[in-house]
Coordinates of C-alpha atoms in Angstrom, one line a residue:
M1 CA 81.4 75.9 -22.9
K2 CA 79.1 78.2 -21.1
K3 CA 76.1 76.3 -22.4
K4 CA 77.5 73.1 -21.0
K5 CA 78.0 74.6 -17.6
L6 CA 74.4 76.0 -17.6
I7 CA 73.0 72.5 -18.4
A8 CA 75.1 71.0 -15.7
C9 CA 73.9 73.5 -13.1
I10 CA 70.3 72.9 -14.1
L11 CA 70.8 69.1 -13.6
L12 CA 72.4 69.6 -10.2
L13 CA 69.6 71.9 -9.1
S14 CA 67.0 69.3 -10.2
I15 CA 68.7 66.5 -8.4
F16 CA 69.1 68.6 -5.2
S17 CA 65.4 69.6 -5.4
I18 CA 64.3 66.0 -5.7
F19 CA 66.5 65.1 -2.7
I20 CA 65.1 67.9 -0.6
T21 CA 61.5 66.9 -1.5
S22 CA 62.1 63.3 -0.6
C23 CA 63.7 64.2 2.7
S24 CA 60.8 66.5 3.6
E25 CA 58.1 63.7 3.1
Q26 CA 57.2 62.0 6.4
P27 CA 56.7 58.2 6.4
K28 CA 53.0 57.1 6.3
Q29 CA 51.5 56.3 9.6
P30 CA 49.9 52.9 10.0
T31 CA 46.1 52.9 9.7
E32 CA 44.4 53.2 13.1
K33 CA 41.7 50.7 14.0
T34 CA 38.0 51.8 14.2
V35 CA 36.7 51.9 17.7
L36 CA 33.0 50.9 17.8
K37 CA 31.4 52.0 21.1
V38 CA 28.6 49.7 22.2
C39 CA 26.4 50.5 25.2
I40 CA 25.3 47.5 27.3
E41 CA 24.4 46.7 30.9
S42 CA 27.3 45.8 33.2
S43 CA 25.6 42.5 34.0
Q44 CA 25.7 41.5 30.3
L45 CA 29.4 42.0 29.7
D46 CA 30.5 38.4 30.3
E47 CA 27.8 37.0 28.0
L48 CA 28.6 39.5 25.2
K49 CA 32.4 39.5 25.3
P50 CA 32.7 36.3 23.2
V51 CA 30.4 37.9 20.6
F52 CA 32.5 41.1 20.5
N53 CA 35.7 39.0 20.1
Y54 CA 34.1 37.0 17.3
Y55 CA 33.1 40.2 15.5
H56 CA 36.7 41.5 15.8
D57 CA 37.8 38.2 14.2
L58 CA 35.5 38.9 11.3
Y59 CA 36.5 42.6 11.0
P60 CA 40.1 42.9 12.3
D61 CA 40.1 46.7 11.7
V62 CA 37.2 47.2 14.1
V63 CA 37.6 47.0 17.9
V64 CA 34.5 46.9 20.1
Q65 CA 34.6 49.1 23.1
P66 CA 31.8 48.2 25.6
I67 CA 30.3 51.2 27.4
L68 CA 28.8 49.8 30.6
L69 CA 25.8 51.2 32.4
P70 CA 26.2 51.2 36.2
A71 CA 24.5 48.3 38.0
K72 CA 24.3 49.7 41.5
K73 CA 21.0 51.5 42.2
E74 CA 22.6 54.3 44.2
Q75 CA 24.9 55.2 41.3
R76 CA 22.6 54.4 38.4
E77 CA 20.1 57.2 38.5
T78 CA 22.8 60.0 38.6
E79 CA 25.0 58.4 36.0
L80 CA 22.1 57.7 33.6
K81 CA 21.0 61.4 33.7
K82 CA 24.6 62.4 32.8
I83 CA 24.6 59.9 29.9
Q84 CA 21.2 61.0 28.7
T85 CA 22.5 64.6 28.5
Q86 CA 25.6 63.5 26.5
I87 CA 23.3 61.6 24.1
M88 CA 21.1 64.6 23.4
A89 CA 24.2 66.8 22.9
G90 CA 25.9 64.4 20.4
T91 CA 27.0 60.8 20.2
F92 CA 27.6 58.8 23.3
A93 CA 27.7 55.3 21.7
D94 CA 27.5 53.9 18.2
L95 CA 25.3 51.0 19.0
Y96 CA 22.9 50.3 21.9
L97 CA 22.1 46.7 22.9
L98 CA 19.7 47.1 25.8
S99 CA 17.0 45.6 27.9
T100 CA 13.7 47.3 28.5
G101 CA 13.3 46.1 32.1
K102 CA 11.3 42.9 31.8
P103 CA 7.7 43.6 32.8
F104 CA 7.2 40.4 34.7
N105 CA 10.1 41.0 37.0
A106 CA 9.4 42.6 40.4
E107 CA 12.6 44.6 40.2
K108 CA 12.6 47.2 37.4
P109 CA 15.8 49.3 37.4
E110 CA 15.9 52.7 35.8
Q111 CA 16.6 52.4 32.1
L112 CA 18.9 54.5 29.9
F113 CA 15.9 55.0 27.6
P114 CA 12.9 54.9 30.0
N115 CA 10.4 54.9 27.1
P116 CA 11.7 53.5 23.8
N117 CA 8.3 53.9 22.3
K118 CA 8.8 57.6 22.5
M119 CA 12.6 57.6 21.8
M120 CA 12.0 56.4 18.3
Y121 CA 10.6 59.8 17.4
S122 CA 13.4 61.8 19.1
G123 CA 16.0 61.7 16.3
V124 CA 18.5 59.9 18.6
F125 CA 18.4 56.7 16.5
C126 CA 19.0 56.2 12.8
D127 CA 16.8 54.5 10.3
L128 CA 17.9 50.9 9.9
N129 CA 16.0 50.4 6.6
E130 CA 19.1 51.8 4.8
F131 CA 21.1 48.8 5.9
L132 CA 18.3 46.2 5.9
E133 CA 17.4 46.9 2.3
Q134 CA 21.0 46.4 1.2
D135 CA 21.5 43.3 3.3
K136 CA 21.1 40.2 1.1
D137 CA 20.9 38.0 4.2
F138 CA 17.9 39.8 5.7
Q139 CA 14.6 38.4 4.7
Q140 CA 11.7 40.3 6.3
Q141 CA 9.3 37.3 6.0
D142 CA 11.6 35.4 8.4
F143 CA 10.6 37.7 11.3
L144 CA 7.4 38.2 13.3
Q145 CA 5.9 41.3 11.6
P146 CA 4.0 42.7 14.7
I147 CA 7.3 42.6 16.6
L148 CA 9.3 44.4 13.9
D149 CA 6.5 47.0 13.6
A150 CA 6.8 47.8 17.2
G151 CA 10.3 49.3 16.4
K152 CA 9.0 51.5 13.6
A153 CA 8.3 55.2 13.7
N154 CA 6.9 57.0 10.7
G155 CA 7.5 53.9 8.6
K156 CA 11.2 53.8 9.5
Q157 CA 12.8 50.9 11.4
M158 CA 14.3 52.9 14.2
I159 CA 14.8 50.0 16.6
F160 CA 15.4 46.4 15.9
P161 CA 13.6 44.1 18.5
L162 CA 15.7 41.1 19.4
Q163 CA 13.4 39.3 21.8
Y164 CA 9.9 39.6 23.2
T165 CA 7.9 38.2 26.1
Q166 CA 4.2 37.2 26.1
N167 CA 2.6 35.6 29.1
I168 CA 1.4 32.2 28.1
L169 CA -1.4 30.2 29.7
V170 CA -1.2 26.4 29.4
V171 CA -4.7 25.0 29.4
K172 CA -4.8 21.6 30.9
D173 CA -8.5 20.9 30.6
P174 CA -9.4 20.3 26.9
S175 CA -12.9 21.7 27.5
L176 CA -11.3 25.1 28.3
A177 CA -9.3 25.2 25.1
E178 CA -12.0 26.6 22.8
A179 CA -13.0 30.2 22.0
W180 CA -10.8 32.6 24.0
N181 CA -11.1 36.3 24.8
M182 CA -11.4 38.5 27.8
E183 CA -15.1 37.8 28.1
T184 CA -14.8 34.0 28.0
L185 CA -11.8 34.1 30.4
A186 CA -13.9 36.2 32.8
Q187 CA -16.7 33.7 32.6
L188 CA -14.2 30.9 33.3
L189 CA -12.9 32.7 36.4
T190 CA -16.5 33.1 37.6
V191 CA -17.1 29.4 37.3
L192 CA -13.8 28.5 38.9
Q193 CA -14.7 30.6 42.0
Q194 CA -16.9 27.7 43.0
K195 CA -14.2 25.1 42.5
P196 CA -10.9 24.3 44.3
Y197 CA -8.6 25.6 41.6
S198 CA -5.4 27.5 41.6
N199 CA -5.1 29.9 38.7
I200 CA -2.9 32.7 37.1
H201 CA -2.1 34.8 40.1
H202 CA 1.6 35.2 39.2
Y203 CA 0.8 37.0 35.9
F204 CA -1.6 39.6 37.3
A205 CA 0.6 40.3 40.3
F206 CA 3.2 42.0 38.0
N207 CA 1.6 43.3 34.9
L208 CA -2.0 44.4 35.3
T209 CA -2.2 47.3 32.7
S210 CA -1.1 45.1 29.8
L211 CA -4.8 44.1 29.7
L212 CA -5.8 47.7 28.8
P213 CA -6.1 48.7 25.1
E214 CA -3.6 51.0 23.3
L215 CA -3.6 54.3 25.3
I216 CA -1.3 56.7 23.7
S217 CA 0.2 57.6 20.3
Y218 CA 3.7 59.1 20.3
E219 CA 3.6 59.7 16.6
Q220 CA 0.5 61.9 17.0
E221 CA 1.5 63.1 20.5
K222 CA -1.9 62.5 21.9
V223 CA -3.8 60.2 24.3
L224 CA -6.0 57.8 22.4
I225 CA -8.6 57.3 25.1
T226 CA -11.1 59.6 26.8
R227 CA -11.4 59.8 30.5
E228 CA -14.8 58.1 30.4
E229 CA -13.4 55.3 28.2
L230 CA -10.5 54.9 30.6
E231 CA -12.7 54.6 33.6
E232 CA -14.9 52.0 31.9
H233 CA -11.8 49.9 31.0
Y234 CA -10.3 50.4 34.4
R235 CA -13.5 49.2 36.1
M236 CA -13.5 46.1 33.9
L237 CA -9.9 45.5 34.8
L238 CA -10.7 45.7 38.5
N239 CA -13.6 43.4 38.2
F240 CA -11.4 40.9 36.3
I241 CA -8.6 41.2 39.0
Q242 CA -11.1 40.5 41.7
L243 CA -12.3 37.4 39.9
E244 CA -8.8 36.2 39.4
G245 CA -7.7 37.0 43.0
L246 CA -10.6 35.1 44.5
T247 CA -10.0 32.1 42.3
S248 CA -6.2 32.1 43.1
T249 CA -6.8 31.6 46.8
Q250 CA -7.7 28.0 46.1
T251 CA -4.8 25.6 45.5
E252 CA -5.8 22.0 45.0
N253 CA -6.0 21.8 41.2
K254 CA -4.6 23.8 38.3
P255 CA -6.7 23.9 35.2
L256 CA -4.4 26.7 33.9
E257 CA -0.7 27.2 34.3
S258 CA 1.0 30.6 33.6
F259 CA 4.5 31.0 32.1
D260 CA 6.3 34.2 31.3
T261 CA 9.7 32.9 29.9
F262 CA 10.6 30.8 27.0
P263 CA 12.6 28.2 28.9
N264 CA 9.8 27.7 31.4
T265 CA 7.3 27.1 28.7
V266 CA 9.6 24.6 26.9
Y267 CA 10.4 22.8 30.1
F268 CA 6.7 22.3 30.9
L269 CA 5.4 21.4 27.4
T270 CA 8.1 19.0 26.6
E271 CA 7.4 16.8 29.6
E272 CA 5.9 13.5 28.6
N273 CA 2.6 14.1 30.4
N274 CA 2.1 17.7 29.1
S275 CA 2.7 17.4 25.4
D276 CA -1.0 17.6 24.5
M277 CA -1.7 20.8 26.5
A278 CA -3.2 23.8 24.7
L279 CA -1.6 27.2 24.7
R280 CA -3.5 30.5 25.2
S281 CA -2.3 34.1 25.5
I282 CA -3.8 36.5 28.0
P283 CA -6.2 38.7 25.9
T284 CA -6.5 42.5 26.3
M285 CA -9.7 44.4 26.7
N286 CA -10.1 44.8 22.9
G287 CA -7.6 42.4 21.3
P288 CA -6.2 38.9 21.3
S289 CA -3.0 39.4 23.3
S290 CA -0.3 41.7 24.4
A291 CA 3.5 41.4 24.0
Y292 CA 6.5 43.4 25.1
I293 CA 9.9 43.8 23.5
T294 CA 12.5 42.9 26.1
I295 CA 15.8 43.2 24.2
Y296 CA 16.5 45.5 21.4
G297 CA 19.3 47.1 19.3
A298 CA 19.5 50.7 17.9
I299 CA 22.2 52.6 16.1
S300 CA 23.0 56.2 17.0
A301 CA 22.0 58.8 14.3
Q302 CA 25.3 60.6 15.1
S303 CA 27.6 57.6 14.7
E304 CA 30.4 57.8 12.2
Y305 CA 30.4 54.0 12.0
K306 CA 26.8 53.1 11.3
Q307 CA 27.8 50.3 8.8
E308 CA 30.2 48.7 11.3
A309 CA 27.5 49.0 14.0
Y310 CA 24.9 47.3 11.8
Q311 CA 27.3 44.4 11.1
L312 CA 27.5 43.7 14.8
L313 CA 23.8 44.2 15.4
K314 CA 22.9 41.6 12.7
I315 CA 24.7 38.9 14.6
F316 CA 22.1 39.3 17.3
F317 CA 19.1 38.8 15.0
G318 CA 20.8 36.2 12.9
K319 CA 19.5 32.7 12.7
I320 CA 22.2 31.1 14.9
A321 CA 22.0 33.6 17.7
Q322 CA 18.2 33.6 17.8
A323 CA 17.9 29.8 17.7
N324 CA 20.5 28.6 20.2
D325 CA 21.8 29.4 23.7
S326 CA 24.9 27.3 22.9
V327 CA 26.2 29.2 19.9
K328 CA 28.8 27.8 17.6
L329 CA 30.0 30.7 15.5
T330 CA 33.0 29.1 13.9
E331 CA 34.5 25.6 13.8
E332 CA 37.2 26.6 16.2
K333 CA 35.2 28.7 18.6
N334 CA 32.3 27.4 20.8
F335 CA 30.9 29.5 23.5
Q336 CA 27.9 29.8 25.8
S337 CA 26.2 33.1 24.9
F338 CA 23.0 35.0 25.6
S339 CA 22.2 33.0 28.7
I340 CA 21.2 36.2 30.3
F341 CA 20.9 38.4 27.3
F342 CA 18.5 36.1 25.5
S343 CA 15.9 34.4 27.8
D344 CA 12.6 35.2 26.1
Y345 CA 10.9 34.4 22.8
P346 CA 12.8 34.7 19.5
V347 CA 11.6 37.3 16.9
R348 CA 12.5 35.0 14.0
T349 CA 10.0 32.6 12.5
D350 CA 12.5 30.4 10.5
I351 CA 14.5 29.0 13.5
S352 CA 12.5 26.0 14.6
E353 CA 14.6 23.4 12.8
Q354 CA 17.8 24.9 14.3
Y355 CA 16.8 23.6 17.7
K356 CA 18.4 20.3 18.6
S357 CA 17.2 17.6 21.1
T358 CA 20.4 18.2 23.1
Q359 CA 19.0 21.6 24.2
F360 CA 16.9 22.2 27.3
N361 CA 18.1 19.1 29.1
D362 CA 17.7 16.8 26.2
R363 CA 14.0 17.6 25.8
T364 CA 12.5 16.9 22.4
G365 CA 9.6 18.8 20.7
V366 CA 11.2 22.2 21.1
P367 CA 10.4 23.3 17.5
D368 CA 6.7 22.5 18.1
V369 CA 6.7 24.7 21.2
V370 CA 8.4 27.5 19.3
N371 CA 5.7 27.4 16.6
Q372 CA 2.9 27.2 19.1
V373 CA 4.1 30.2 21.0
Q374 CA 4.6 32.3 17.9
S375 CA 1.2 31.4 16.6
L376 CA -0.3 33.2 19.6
L377 CA 0.9 36.5 18.2
S378 CA -1.2 38.2 15.5
E379 CA -1.4 41.5 13.6
E380 CA -4.0 42.6 16.1
S381 CA -1.9 42.0 19.1
K382 CA -0.8 44.9 21.3
V383 CA 3.0 45.0 20.9
S384 CA 5.2 47.7 22.5
F385 CA 8.4 48.3 24.5
F386 CA 7.9 48.1 28.3
S387 CA 8.4 51.7 29.6
N388 CA 8.4 53.8 32.7
L389 CA 4.8 54.7 31.8
D390 CA 3.8 51.1 32.1
I391 CA 5.5 50.9 35.5
A392 CA 3.6 53.9 36.7
L393 CA 0.2 52.8 35.5
N394 CA 0.8 49.3 36.7
Q395 CA 1.7 50.6 40.2
I396 CA -1.7 52.3 40.5
A397 CA -3.6 49.2 39.6
E398 CA -1.3 47.0 41.7
N399 CA -2.2 49.0 44.8
R400 CA -5.9 48.2 44.2
Y401 CA -5.0 44.5 43.6
F402 CA -4.0 43.9 47.2
Q403 CA -6.9 46.1 48.5
M404 CA -9.4 43.9 46.6
L405 CA -8.4 40.9 48.7
R406 CA -10.4 42.8 51.4
N407 CA -13.0 44.9 49.6
F408 CA -13.7 46.4 46.2
P409 CA -12.6 50.1 45.8
S410 CA -15.2 52.8 46.1
D411 CA -16.3 55.0 43.2
E412 CA -14.3 57.9 44.6
E413 CA -11.1 55.7 44.8
I414 CA -11.6 54.5 41.2
Q415 CA -12.0 58.1 39.9
Q416 CA -8.9 59.1 41.8
D417 CA -7.0 56.3 40.0
V418 CA -8.3 57.3 36.7
D419 CA -7.4 61.0 37.2
K420 CA -3.8 59.9 38.0
M421 CA -3.7 57.7 34.9
M422 CA -4.9 60.5 32.7
R423 CA -2.4 62.9 34.0
L424 CA 0.4 60.4 33.4
L425 CA -0.8 59.7 29.8
E426 CA -1.1 63.4 29.0
Q427 CA 2.3 64.2 30.4
A428 CA 3.9 61.3 28.4
A429 CA 2.2 62.3 25.2
M430 CA 3.4 65.9 25.3
E431 CA 6.7 66.1 27.1

């Protein structure tokens, strides 16, 4: 009898213990969505909202939270300094989709990363190769290699360039479309001084120092040019500017036409009377051309959601986004995108057939224009991100540009300019 009671007590205690345990367990909370912070310019929000919504449709557990950089000049400088402090202290955003301040625009607002060429070595961004190598859709041969290389530091893809700009000369006179370098272009300008021609004034008015060779290595943290070499190149630049300026004062004919945006180039070359024009890029002092990255993406090294950030970034360098300004991402969703965000040359090489004759006001021949423009870029081209250093150097030369409409600067003035440039270069290399 006692044995039966003991067994009964044990069973009751077991049941009571199970009951207490089950009551003490809290119901599971629903899984929270991942919030992906993406830093963009305020002016780009309307263009990018549809892309963010599309991304959320693909990945419902991820919500994109845009972090907007202030647009007003009076607020921007103070706010950017605060943000830069936050970035260096930890994570501010998971993904950065930013402009470098297009070099051919007169207004150049302060940038969150004033010198992306240098930021690649700062440890702020993560190496994208980890994701690119695992991405079966990514084929390196489909991209312009000199452009991708501009986003590399120590062999790592720290920044993914999304668009670039390269000033294009359209040569109208077939006799001018032969060998092309700085020397032949200078000779051409010398000849044109005697003729009533209008020339390429627009280009040089905004971006003089792109003609100089590579001046600085952020990897080695040193200036690549001596003061004597810089003075020699600078004198050549001033001589070239004078030739161009004198020629540009004439306006009757135009043997050359200058374009600095992709739509402008397309509009001109797809006109019926201009289809046989030859394209040439502006050469540098020691190379075939220069190009600047104008739009880029980078993932924070401190982000907890690097994979999610990469999935969003790859939309922007995908074939559809690179090839169209009218983007159809799904059968149900059509939207205009990148009208401001993407306005320059695409970094992909495999997009020509994606262009349709309904684009660019029903103009045909767009694939040919794309191929012609991209063929102007070579492994020897000078490719970089437009930076605050470019702006500062350009300002020095630009001041002389307007002076030379009256008289050529003296030796003392030239040496003063070179001294300023060397100080800027040394500071940029070491700070």
